[in-house]
XYZ file of N, CA and C in Angstrom:
789
model
N 3.321 11.350 4.543
C 3.059 11.859 5.896
C 2.979 10.693 6.885
N 3.703 10.790 7.989
C 3.734 9.701 8.961
C 2.414 9.638 9.726
N 1.867 8.424 9.851
C 0.638 8.230 10.599
C 0.906 8.411 12.085
N -0.141 8.817 12.808
C -0.005 9.074 14.237
C 0.452 7.832 14.983
N -0.067 6.660 14.606
C 0.288 5.432 15.301
C 1.783 5.135 15.155
N 2.364 5.469 14.006
C 3.793 5.223 13.792
C 4.639 6.087 14.707
N 4.197 7.317 14.940
C 4.898 8.198 15.880
C 4.817 7.634 17.296
N 3.649 7.153 17.693
C 3.471 6.583 19.032
C 4.362 5.355 19.242
N 4.526 4.571 18.196
C 5.306 3.336 18.311
C 6.799 3.582 18.420
N 7.225 4.817 18.211
C 8.650 5.128 18.330
C 9.107 5.166 19.786
N 8.166 5.332 20.713
C 8.490 5.353 22.147
C 8.139 3.997 22.765
N 8.772 3.640 23.891
C 8.454 2.367 24.545
C 6.955 2.259 24.836
N 6.392 1.105 24.543
C 4.949 0.926 24.723
C 4.604 -0.556 24.755
N 3.393 -0.825 25.188
C 2.796 -2.152 25.036
C 1.750 -2.074 23.939
N 1.462 -3.221 23.329
C 0.419 -3.300 22.311
C -0.320 -4.614 22.474
N -1.488 -4.691 21.863
C -2.207 -5.967 21.865
C -1.342 -7.056 21.258
N -0.671 -6.755 20.150
C 0.152 -7.760 19.475
C 1.246 -8.296 20.386
N 1.882 -7.405 21.148
C 2.942 -7.838 22.061
C 2.378 -8.735 23.163
N 1.263 -8.340 23.743
C 0.640 -9.142 24.801
C 0.239 -10.513 24.262
N -0.403 -10.533 23.091
C -0.850 -11.795 22.513
C 0.329 -12.667 22.118
N 1.394 -12.057 21.607
C 2.582 -12.827 21.247
C 3.168 -13.525 22.463
N 3.240 -12.813 23.597
C 3.779 -13.440 24.803
C 2.904 -14.610 25.241
N 1.604 -14.443 25.202
C 0.704 -15.514 25.604
C 0.811 -16.717 24.671
N 1.032 -16.453 23.383
C 1.139 -17.532 22.404
C 2.450 -18.282 22.551
N 3.544 -17.526 22.664
C 4.861 -18.147 22.842
C 5.842 -17.104 23.376
N 6.214 -17.178 24.653
C 7.153 -16.215 25.224
C 8.488 -16.140 24.485
N 8.928 -17.275 23.922
C 10.191 -17.248 23.192
C 10.070 -16.429 21.909
N 8.940 -16.530 21.244
C 8.715 -15.702 20.055
C 8.702 -14.227 20.450
N 8.096 -13.922 21.585
C 8.101 -12.551 22.088
C 9.535 -12.069 22.258
N 10.369 -12.901 22.835
C 11.765 -12.521 23.072
C 12.474 -12.184 21.766
N 12.352 -13.058 20.775
C 13.039 -12.816 19.500
C 12.526 -11.555 18.817
N 11.222 -11.310 18.921
C 10.638 -10.170 18.204
C 10.829 -8.854 18.936
N 10.537 -8.838 20.236
C 10.479 -7.560 20.946
C 11.715 -7.249 21.795
N 12.477 -8.251 22.162
C 13.678 -8.020 22.970
C 14.929 -8.049 22.097
N 15.088 -9.117 21.344
C 16.281 -9.263 20.510
C 16.141 -8.541 19.166
N 14.906 -8.291 18.738
C 14.648 -7.681 17.429
C 15.371 -8.458 16.325
N 15.208 -9.760 16.358
C 15.895 -10.644 15.421
C 15.304 -10.535 14.017
N 16.143 -10.773 13.032
C 15.669 -10.805 11.647
C 14.725 -11.988 11.466
N 13.634 -11.772 10.779
C 12.686 -12.866 10.574
C 13.221 -13.824 9.520
N 13.015 -15.114 9.740
C 13.484 -16.128 8.800
C 12.532 -16.291 7.632
N 11.267 -15.950 7.853
C 10.261 -16.046 6.790
C 9.102 -15.120 7.126
N 8.484 -14.560 6.109
C 7.268 -13.765 6.262
C 6.205 -14.353 5.351
N 5.170 -14.981 5.889
C 4.125 -15.526 5.029
C 3.440 -14.429 4.233
N 3.044 -14.740 3.021
C 2.402 -13.759 2.154
C 1.131 -13.208 2.785
N 0.537 -13.943 3.714
C -0.700 -13.492 4.359
C -0.514 -12.167 5.097
N 0.706 -11.861 5.534
C 0.932 -10.627 6.295
C 0.849 -9.390 5.400
N 1.642 -9.280 4.323
C 1.478 -8.103 3.460
C 0.114 -8.079 2.771
N -0.448 -9.238 2.491
C -1.771 -9.307 1.882
C -2.819 -8.680 2.806
N -2.792 -9.077 4.075
C -3.743 -8.528 5.034
C -3.583 -7.025 5.213
N -2.344 -6.551 5.221
C -2.098 -5.110 5.355
C -2.676 -4.344 4.171
N -2.501 -4.880 2.972
C -3.011 -4.211 1.778
C -4.533 -4.150 1.792
N -5.176 -5.237 2.195
C -6.633 -5.246 2.295
C -7.089 -4.200 3.313
N -6.405 -4.131 4.451
C -6.734 -3.136 5.481
C -6.671 -1.718 4.925
N -5.633 -1.420 4.178
C -5.463 -0.072 3.638
C -6.605 0.298 2.685
N -7.031 -0.665 1.883
C -8.131 -0.398 0.960
C -9.439 -0.191 1.724
N -9.690 -1.009 2.738
C -10.912 -0.853 3.525
C -10.928 0.490 4.250
N -9.774 0.954 4.674
C -9.687 2.285 5.287
C -10.077 3.365 4.290
N -9.623 3.216 3.052
C -9.982 4.181 2.013
C -11.501 4.199 1.811
N -12.108 3.018 1.781
C -13.571 2.948 1.591
C -14.299 3.610 2.757
N -13.815 3.373 3.974
C -14.461 3.950 5.147
C -14.370 5.475 5.137
N -13.246 6.006 4.682
C -13.044 7.455 4.672
C -13.789 8.143 3.526
N -13.848 7.497 2.359
C -14.376 8.155 1.160
C -15.835 7.845 0.882
N -16.370 6.819 1.531
C -17.789 6.533 1.375
C -18.162 5.961 0.021
N -19.402 6.223 -0.400
C -19.934 5.611 -1.614
C -19.254 6.099 -2.888
N -18.522 7.198 -2.799
C -17.788 7.678 -3.978
C -16.607 6.775 -4.327
N -16.246 5.922 -3.394
C -15.112 5.015 -3.596
C -15.633 3.734 -4.253
N -15.300 3.519 -5.503
C -15.857 2.419 -6.277
C -14.976 1.167 -6.199
N -15.514 0.069 -6.695
C -14.734 -1.170 -6.722
C -13.529 -1.033 -7.648
N -13.660 -0.222 -8.682
C -12.504 0.045 -9.565
C -11.409 0.762 -8.781
N -11.790 1.765 -7.998
C -10.823 2.469 -7.146
C -10.150 1.496 -6.184
N -10.964 0.632 -5.581
C -10.458 -0.304 -4.583
C -9.412 -1.244 -5.172
N -9.696 -1.773 -6.347
C -8.769 -2.724 -6.966
C -7.488 -2.033 -7.442
N -7.619 -0.803 -7.917
C -6.418 -0.058 -8.321
C -5.538 0.231 -7.109
N -6.164 0.624 -6.010
C -5.394 0.904 -4.794
C -4.778 -0.376 -4.234
N -5.538 -1.468 -4.285
C -5.002 -2.739 -3.774
C -3.740 -3.138 -4.532
N -3.746 -2.973 -5.845
C -2.571 -3.335 -6.641
C -1.338 -2.559 -6.176
N -1.526 -1.278 -5.879
C -0.411 -0.441 -5.424
C 0.023 -0.840 -4.015
N -0.954 -0.983 -3.112
C -0.631 -1.304 -1.720
C 0.009 -2.692 -1.597
N -0.542 -3.655 -2.298
C -0.031 -5.027 -2.197
C 1.408 -5.103 -2.706
N 1.671 -4.454 -3.817
C 3.037 -4.450 -4.351
C 3.987 -3.791 -3.353
N 3.569 -2.658 -2.799
C 4.422 -1.952 -1.845
C 4.686 -2.758 -0.587
N 3.657 -3.416 -0.065
C 3.815 -4.198 1.159
C 4.717 -5.405 0.946
N 4.614 -6.063 -0.197
C 5.467 -7.233 -0.450
C 6.928 -6.826 -0.627
N 7.139 -5.639 -1.158
C 8.523 -5.205 -1.420
C 9.307 -4.905 -0.154
N 8.622 -4.607 0.940
C 9.346 -4.274 2.176
C 9.398 -5.446 3.158
N 8.867 -6.609 2.764
C 8.877 -7.773 3.657
C 10.197 -8.526 3.571
N 10.663 -8.995 4.714
C 11.875 -9.801 4.758
C 11.534 -11.258 4.482
N 12.274 -11.884 3.561
C 12.174 -13.316 3.304
C 10.722 -13.767 3.099
N 10.078 -13.156 2.131
C 8.678 -13.446 1.831
C 8.528 -14.877 1.324
N 7.517 -15.587 1.821
C 7.308 -16.982 1.428
C 5.877 -17.210 0.950
N 5.753 -18.129 -0.001
C 4.457 -18.554 -0.523
C 4.300 -20.054 -0.285
N 3.062 -20.486 -0.217
C 2.795 -21.919 -0.163
C 2.935 -22.502 -1.573
N 3.115 -23.835 -1.673
C 3.203 -24.450 -3.001
C 1.981 -24.104 -3.864
N 2.224 -23.905 -5.143
C 1.167 -23.615 -6.123
C 0.551 -22.223 -5.935
N 1.207 -21.359 -5.162
C 0.748 -19.988 -5.010
C 1.883 -19.037 -5.382
N 1.523 -17.876 -5.898
C 2.515 -16.854 -6.206
C 1.874 -15.480 -6.028
N 2.577 -14.454 -6.391
C 2.090 -13.081 -6.218
C 0.750 -12.876 -6.920
N 0.652 -13.385 -8.147
C -0.556 -13.131 -8.946
C -1.751 -13.919 -8.437
N -1.482 -15.051 -7.813
C -2.561 -15.801 -7.167
C -3.214 -14.929 -6.101
N -2.394 -14.284 -5.281
C -2.930 -13.462 -4.190
C -3.445 -12.118 -4.676
N -2.904 -11.612 -5.778
C -3.438 -10.389 -6.357
C -4.888 -10.609 -6.795
N -5.142 -11.727 -7.447
C -6.515 -12.031 -7.877
C -7.418 -12.312 -6.686
N -6.897 -13.040 -5.698
C -7.702 -13.349 -4.520
C -8.104 -12.066 -3.786
N -7.206 -11.114 -3.731
C -7.522 -9.843 -3.092
C -8.642 -9.111 -3.808
N -8.600 -9.105 -5.137
C -9.657 -8.444 -5.909
C -11.000 -9.139 -5.693
N -10.985 -10.466 -5.614
C -12.221 -11.211 -5.360
C -12.785 -10.885 -3.980
N -11.914 -10.749 -3.001
C -12.360 -10.419 -1.645
C -12.924 -9.010 -1.575
N -12.336 -8.097 -2.320
C -12.833 -6.724 -2.321
C -14.199 -6.624 -2.997
N -14.452 -7.464 -3.990
C -15.796 -7.516 -4.583
C -16.834 -7.780 -3.504
N -16.533 -8.746 -2.627
C -17.454 -9.112 -1.547
C -17.524 -8.004 -0.501
N -16.362 -7.471 -0.116
C -16.307 -6.463 0.946
C -17.102 -5.213 0.583
N -16.933 -4.714 -0.620
C -17.635 -3.488 -0.997
C -19.104 -3.729 -1.292
N -19.433 -4.928 -1.789
C -20.841 -5.238 -2.042
C -21.625 -5.322 -0.737
N -20.968 -5.793 0.332
C -21.632 -5.962 1.631
C -21.492 -4.737 2.533
N -20.847 -3.686 2.052
C -20.509 -2.566 2.931
C -21.768 -1.858 3.441
N -21.939 -1.765 4.771
C -23.102 -1.052 5.311
C -22.824 0.451 5.411
N -23.765 1.250 4.977
C -23.605 2.700 5.062
C -24.704 3.341 5.906
N -25.344 2.532 6.761
C -26.453 3.043 7.575
C -25.979 3.450 8.963
N -24.749 3.933 9.074
C -24.218 4.406 10.340
C -23.348 5.638 10.088
N -23.011 6.313 11.164
C -22.139 7.480 11.071
C -20.708 7.066 11.387
N -19.787 7.399 10.502
C -18.370 7.108 10.747
C -17.826 8.142 11.712
N -17.341 7.685 12.861
C -16.746 8.594 13.842
C -15.260 8.795 13.582
N -14.549 7.711 13.244
C -13.121 7.827 12.951
C -12.660 6.614 12.154
N -11.554 6.785 11.449
C -10.916 5.715 10.685
C -9.430 5.716 11.040
N -8.894 4.518 11.311
C -7.473 4.393 11.672
C -7.112 5.359 12.798
N -7.898 5.314 13.868
C -7.689 6.211 15.006
C -6.683 5.620 15.993
N -5.578 6.299 16.189
C -4.557 5.835 17.121
C -4.974 6.130 18.556
N -4.528 5.288 19.476
C -4.784 5.540 20.894
C -3.548 5.199 21.723
N -3.430 5.877 22.843
C -2.389 5.602 23.829
C -3.001 5.836 25.198
N -3.118 4.775 25.993
C -3.738 4.880 27.313
C -2.845 4.213 28.348
N -2.976 4.663 29.571
C -2.226 4.062 30.672
C -3.039 2.935 31.292
N -2.360 1.855 31.629
C -2.996 0.696 32.253
C -2.364 0.506 33.630
N -3.148 0.429 34.695
C -2.575 0.220 36.032
C -1.664 -1.008 36.053
N -0.467 -0.825 36.614
C 0.469 -1.947 36.706
C 1.449 -2.046 35.570
N 1.210 -1.305 34.481
C 2.139 -1.325 33.355
C 3.019 -0.078 33.386
N 4.291 -0.253 33.098
C 5.231 0.865 33.137
C 5.247 1.660 31.833
N 4.620 1.093 30.792
C 4.565 1.761 29.488
C 3.113 1.855 29.046
N 2.764 2.857 28.231
C 1.376 2.987 27.784
C 0.982 1.862 26.824
N -0.301 1.627 26.738
C -0.871 0.694 25.771
C -1.210 1.485 24.515
N -0.640 1.063 23.388
C -0.780 1.803 22.129
C -1.424 0.899 21.085
N -2.260 1.488 20.256
C -2.884 0.726 19.186
C -3.661 1.622 18.256
N -4.460 0.998 17.384
C -5.218 1.750 16.393
C -6.555 1.072 16.131
N -7.635 1.834 16.246
C -8.960 1.335 15.901
C -9.126 1.419 14.382
N -9.445 0.304 13.731
C -9.645 0.341 12.282
C -10.751 1.326 11.909
N -11.903 1.189 12.587
C -13.068 2.009 12.266
C -13.934 2.134 13.515
N -14.417 3.326 13.789
C -15.360 3.548 14.887
C -16.615 4.174 14.289
N -17.767 3.579 14.583
C -19.028 4.074 14.046
C -20.009 4.367 15.177
N -21.017 5.146 14.843
C -22.116 5.429 15.770
C -23.413 5.065 15.063
N -24.209 4.208 15.696
C -25.466 3.753 15.102
C -26.529 3.716 16.188
N -27.489 4.620 16.120
C -28.544 4.647 17.129
C -28.024 4.954 18.514
N -26.933 5.702 18.591
C -26.353 6.049 19.878
C -25.294 5.080 20.359
N -25.214 3.889 19.759
C -24.202 2.904 20.144
C -22.894 3.172 19.407
N -21.812 3.215 20.163
C -20.492 3.389 19.559
C -19.869 2.013 19.364
N -19.414 1.749 18.156
C -18.916 0.428 17.791
C -17.521 0.513 17.210
N -16.607 -0.297 17.749
C -15.286 -0.459 17.153
C -15.379 -1.602 16.148
N -14.975 -1.349 14.912
C -14.979 -2.388 13.882
C -13.529 -2.752 13.545
N -13.247 -4.027 13.574
C -11.890 -4.471 13.240
C -11.966 -5.436 12.064
N -11.144 -5.170 11.050
C -11.161 -5.981 9.832
C -10.141 -7.110 9.931
N -10.577 -8.321 9.602
C -9.713 -9.498 9.636
C -9.790 -10.246 8.311
N -8.650 -10.739 7.855
C -8.638 -11.706 6.764
C -8.293 -13.050 7.386
N -9.005 -14.093 6.994
C -8.826 -15.409 7.609
C -8.956 -16.495 6.553
N -8.289 -17.617 6.792
C -8.360 -18.736 5.847
C -9.761 -19.328 5.804
N -10.403 -19.414 6.967
C -11.754 -19.954 7.064
C -12.569 -19.077 8.007
N -13.859 -19.286 8.018
C -14.711 -18.509 8.903
C -14.415 -18.838 10.362
N -14.632 -17.882 11.233
C -14.369 -18.075 12.654
C -15.366 -19.041 13.284
N -14.929 -19.842 14.245
C -15.861 -20.715 14.958
C -16.729 -19.929 15.936
N -17.837 -20.513 16.298
C -18.761 -19.872 17.234
C -18.058 -19.609 18.560
N -18.217 -18.410 19.095
C -17.664 -18.071 20.401
C -16.279 -17.457 20.374
N -15.600 -17.502 19.213
C -14.231 -16.964 19.154
C -14.196 -15.478 19.498
N -15.122 -14.706 18.963
C -15.131 -13.257 19.214
C -15.301 -12.953 20.695
N -16.092 -13.760 21.400
C -16.330 -13.524 22.822
C -15.105 -13.831 23.677
N -14.177 -14.619 23.133
C -12.968 -14.971 23.884
C -11.740 -14.182 23.423
N -11.877 -13.396 22.387
C -10.725 -12.778 21.750
C -10.135 -11.647 22.599
N -8.815 -11.717 22.811
C -8.144 -10.717 23.646
C -8.121 -9.344 22.987
N -8.097 -9.292 21.654
C -8.050 -7.981 21.006
C -9.304 -7.171 21.309
N -10.452 -7.814 21.279
C -11.691 -7.104 21.585
C -11.637 -6.529 22.998
N -11.119 -7.313 23.942
C -10.999 -6.839 25.324
C -10.023 -5.672 25.417
N -8.866 -5.822 24.782
C -7.831 -4.788 24.827
C -8.321 -3.475 24.238
N -8.936 -3.539 23.070
C -9.372 -2.323 22.383
C -10.587 -1.691 23.054
N -11.517 -2.519 23.544
C -12.673 -1.969 24.259
C -12.216 -1.288 25.545
N -11.225 -1.880 26.223
C -10.661 -1.268 27.427
C -10.045 0.093 27.093
N -9.269 0.139 26.013
C -8.626 1.388 25.616
C -9.667 2.450 25.272
N -10.730 2.038 24.609
C -11.789 2.986 24.247
C -12.481 3.513 25.497
N -12.734 2.625 26.448
C -13.351 3.029 27.711
C -12.463 4.031 28.447
N -11.160 3.772 28.464
C -10.232 4.687 29.127
C -10.191 6.044 28.422
N -10.271 6.028 27.114
C -10.126 7.260 26.345
C -11.398 8.101 26.346
N -12.561 7.432 26.267
C -13.811 8.172 26.094
C -14.833 7.966 27.218
N -14.565 7.035 28.130
C -15.527 6.776 29.195
C -16.769 6.055 28.732
N -16.683 5.387 27.586
C -17.810 4.655 27.003
C -17.377 3.222 26.721
N -18.182 2.252 27.150
C -17.909 0.857 26.844
C -18.537 0.540 25.486
N -17.737 0.331 24.452
C -18.286 0.195 23.104
C -18.730 -1.230 22.779
N -19.532 -1.335 21.758
C -19.745 -2.622 21.096
C -18.484 -2.897 20.265
N -18.146 -4.176 20.106
C -16.992 -4.515 19.266
C -17.468 -5.454 18.166
N -17.053 -5.154 16.941
C -17.454 -5.990 15.802
C -16.240 -6.401 14.983
N -16.112 -7.686 14.768
C -15.101 -8.198 13.847
C -15.750 -8.397 12.481
N -15.176 -7.806 11.447
C -15.566 -8.093 10.073
C -14.525 -9.055 9.505
N -14.917 -10.302 9.312
C -13.981 -11.347 8.878
C -14.209 -11.644 7.397
N -13.164 -11.472 6.601
C -13.216 -11.746 5.169
C -12.375 -13.000 4.907
N -13.009 -14.045 4.432
C -12.294 -15.303 4.230
C -11.536 -15.288 2.905
N -10.371 -15.937 2.932
C -9.509 -15.994 1.757
C -9.746 -17.270 0.948
N -10.936 -17.828 1.058
C -11.264 -19.052 0.337
C -11.394 -18.769 -1.159
N -11.496 -19.843 -1.956
C -11.646 -19.686 -3.400
C -12.860 -18.829 -3.718
N -13.916 -19.027 -2.922
C -15.085 -18.159 -3.001
C -15.127 -17.352 -1.717
N -14.600 -16.138 -1.712
C -14.514 -15.342 -0.475
C -15.890 -15.048 0.107
N -15.923 -14.876 1.424
C -17.167 -14.552 2.117
C -16.877 -13.527 3.202
N -17.928 -12.856 3.646
C -17.821 -11.836 4.687
C -18.758 -12.200 5.820
N -18.221 -12.223 7.049
C -19.023 -12.538 8.228
C -18.750 -11.491 9.298
N -19.787 -11.141 10.050
C -19.665 -10.171 11.138
C -19.923 -10.849 12.476
N -19.094 -10.494 13.462
C -19.220 -11.060 14.798
C -19.215 -9.919 15.814
N -20.317 -9.770 16.544
C -20.443 -8.736 17.566
C -20.147 -9.326 18.938
N -19.536 -8.499 19.779
C -19.243 -8.954 21.133
C -19.178 -7.751 22.072
N -19.365 -8.007 23.355
C -19.316 -6.970 24.389
C -18.389 -7.420 25.507
N -17.839 -6.444 26.224
C -17.009 -6.748 27.373
C -17.590 -6.088 28.620
N -17.360 -6.720 29.786
C -17.873 -6.228 31.062
C -16.738 -5.624 31.876
N -17.090 -4.986 32.981
C -16.068 -4.422 33.863
C -15.173 -5.526 34.414
N -15.738 -6.714 34.639
C -14.914 -7.830 35.115
C -13.909 -8.265 34.045
N -14.315 -8.246 32.775
C -13.378 -8.544 31.679
C -12.224 -7.552 31.680
N -12.536 -6.282 31.940
C -11.490 -5.260 31.960
C -10.550 -5.467 33.146
N -11.104 -5.830 34.301
C -10.266 -6.096 35.478
C -9.331 -7.269 35.215
N -9.853 -8.286 34.544
C -9.021 -9.445 34.228
C -7.929 -9.067 33.228
N -8.257 -8.200 32.276
C -7.256 -7.737 31.313
C -6.122 -7.010 32.021
N -6.455 -6.125 32.946
C -5.438 -5.375 33.696
C -4.529 -6.341 34.454
N -5.143 -7.346 35.083
C -4.360 -8.358 35.803
C -3.438 -9.111 34.851
N -3.989 -9.558 33.729
C -3.224 -10.330 32.764
C -2.056 -9.528 32.207
N -2.311 -8.272 31.820
C -1.247 -7.428 31.274
C -0.143 -7.211 32.299
N -0.523 -6.998 33.551
C 0.465 -6.809 34.612
C 1.320 -8.041 34.825
N 0.705 -9.226 34.772
C 1.466 -10.463 34.943
C 2.433 -10.690 33.792
N 2.019 -10.312 32.585
C 2.911 -10.457 31.437
C 4.125 -9.551 31.587
N 3.907 -8.294 32.014
C 5.052 -7.401 32.193
C 5.993 -7.925 33.273
N 5.445 -8.455 34.361
C 6.294 -9.020 35.411
C 7.128 -10.174 34.868
N 6.509 -11.032 34.065
C 7.225 -12.173 33.498
C 8.340 -11.709 32.569
N 8.063 -10.703 31.749
C 9.070 -10.163 30.836
C 10.226 -9.548 31.629
N 9.903 -8.778 32.650
C 10.941 -8.146 33.466
C 11.819 -9.156 34.184
N 11.258 -10.335 34.442
C 12.015 -11.394 35.112
C 12.689 -12.346 34.134
N 12.617 -12.027 32.847
C 13.310 -12.819 31.839
C 12.737 -14.191 31.617
N 11.431 -14.347 31.771
C 10.800 -15.658 31.590
C 10.380 -15.832 30.133
N 11.259 -16.454 29.358
C 11.000 -16.661 27.936
C 11.209 -18.133 27.606
N 10.138 -18.869 27.522
C 10.219 -20.287 27.192
C 9.442 -20.550 25.909
N 9.882 -21.535 25.115
C 9.147 -21.840 23.882
C 7.899 -22.667 24.186
N 6.809 -22.330 23.540
C 5.591 -23.135 23.612
C 5.537 -23.938 22.323
N 5.970 -25.180 22.390
C 6.141 -25.974 21.180
C 4.843 -26.676 20.796
N 4.332 -26.311 19.614
C 3.131 -26.951 19.086
C 3.119 -26.748 17.591
N 2.369 -27.601 16.890
C 2.301 -27.465 15.438
C 1.692 -26.131 15.055
N 0.784 -25.609 15.887
C 0.150 -24.332 15.581
C 1.145 -23.186 15.695
N 1.975 -23.214 16.726
C 2.929 -22.128 16.956
C 4.131 -22.197 16.022
N 4.614 -23.397 15.770
C 5.921 -23.553 15.134
C 5.891 -23.643 13.614
N 4.753 -24.019 13.038
C 4.697 -24.314 11.610
C 5.213 -23.169 10.751
N 4.771 -21.952 11.010
C 5.191 -20.815 10.199
C 5.886 -19.742 11.040
N 6.456 -20.133 12.162
C 7.112 -19.162 13.028
C 8.298 -18.526 12.319
N 8.425 -17.235 12.472
C 9.493 -16.497 11.798
C 10.848 -16.701 12.456
N 10.883 -17.400 13.600
C 12.135 -17.563 14.343
C 12.400 -19.035 14.679
N 11.879 -19.950 13.903
C 11.942 -21.374 14.265
C 13.370 -21.902 14.359
N 14.253 -21.496 13.465
C 15.635 -21.995 13.517
C 16.354 -21.498 14.767
N 16.180 -20.229 15.100
C 16.775 -19.682 16.312
C 16.240 -20.410 17.543
N 14.951 -20.667 17.526
C 14.326 -21.302 18.678
C 14.871 -22.712 18.886
N 15.063 -23.440 17.807
C 15.570 -24.814 17.906
C 16.973 -24.861 18.496
N 17.712 -23.763 18.359
C 19.096 -23.734 18.847
C 19.271 -23.010 20.158
N 18.201 -22.439 20.721
C 18.351 -21.550 21.856
C 18.919 -22.267 23.089
N 18.592 -23.539 23.274
C 19.075 -24.258 24.456
C 20.589 -24.498 24.393
N 21.156 -24.495 23.201
C 22.593 -24.707 23.068
C 23.384 -23.511 23.524
N 22.769 -22.337 23.493
C 23.452 -21.111 23.902
C 23.535 -20.979 25.422
N 22.633 -21.664 26.112
C 22.599 -21.510 27.571
C 23.041 -22.772 28.283
N 23.313 -23.824 27.531
C 23.696 -25.090 28.153
C 25.067 -24.991 28.804
């Protein structure tokens, strides 16, 4: 059965990922969203993260009846399926499929052991589509988990990361702003936002980061999104060259040659 978010993505739209991609590197945005170019490499972290997300969704929906045995069995199925549909999958030296299969099981041990059940689950994998002033297409996305605790509505987003997040990252993160804005538009409530970060270290750990957004943050988001659409409409696609952007970019070879096509 097709998920609601997949149906929404079939029509023209904006997403947090598209906005963040443009801010990170407009040229990468061009290759991904305009040219729809084939990716040169897909790091294993992408299908791995998707598989972990799917298992956490199962836990959120099924509650305490969902055991660690269930989680690991589902992860094996999801991880295999996600890797099979990836283009040009790549691993780092000394890593392979089974390395990440075991790492995923270790992370799930931590995730389920730390799972809080002292709140009411409002929704899991809830799709949204809202209009943003200045944008010609709706903003589309999906809340991983929405909970209610003591009257507070909280959006929870699951992240897998190589290391723990630095102090202040959650307060600056564009995804929290984007999703809180969408929730406010949809329900008229400014939610709490929580990142659940699961580290992929040899000894996995789980950390939670809470953050809030103000009306001024939302106004700035609307401005930023509008400026990005204007830049895209005007064909402003330049590479932002840095070791952070280029090291594992899926379009690095195309990017290195792009100036030869227009010279």
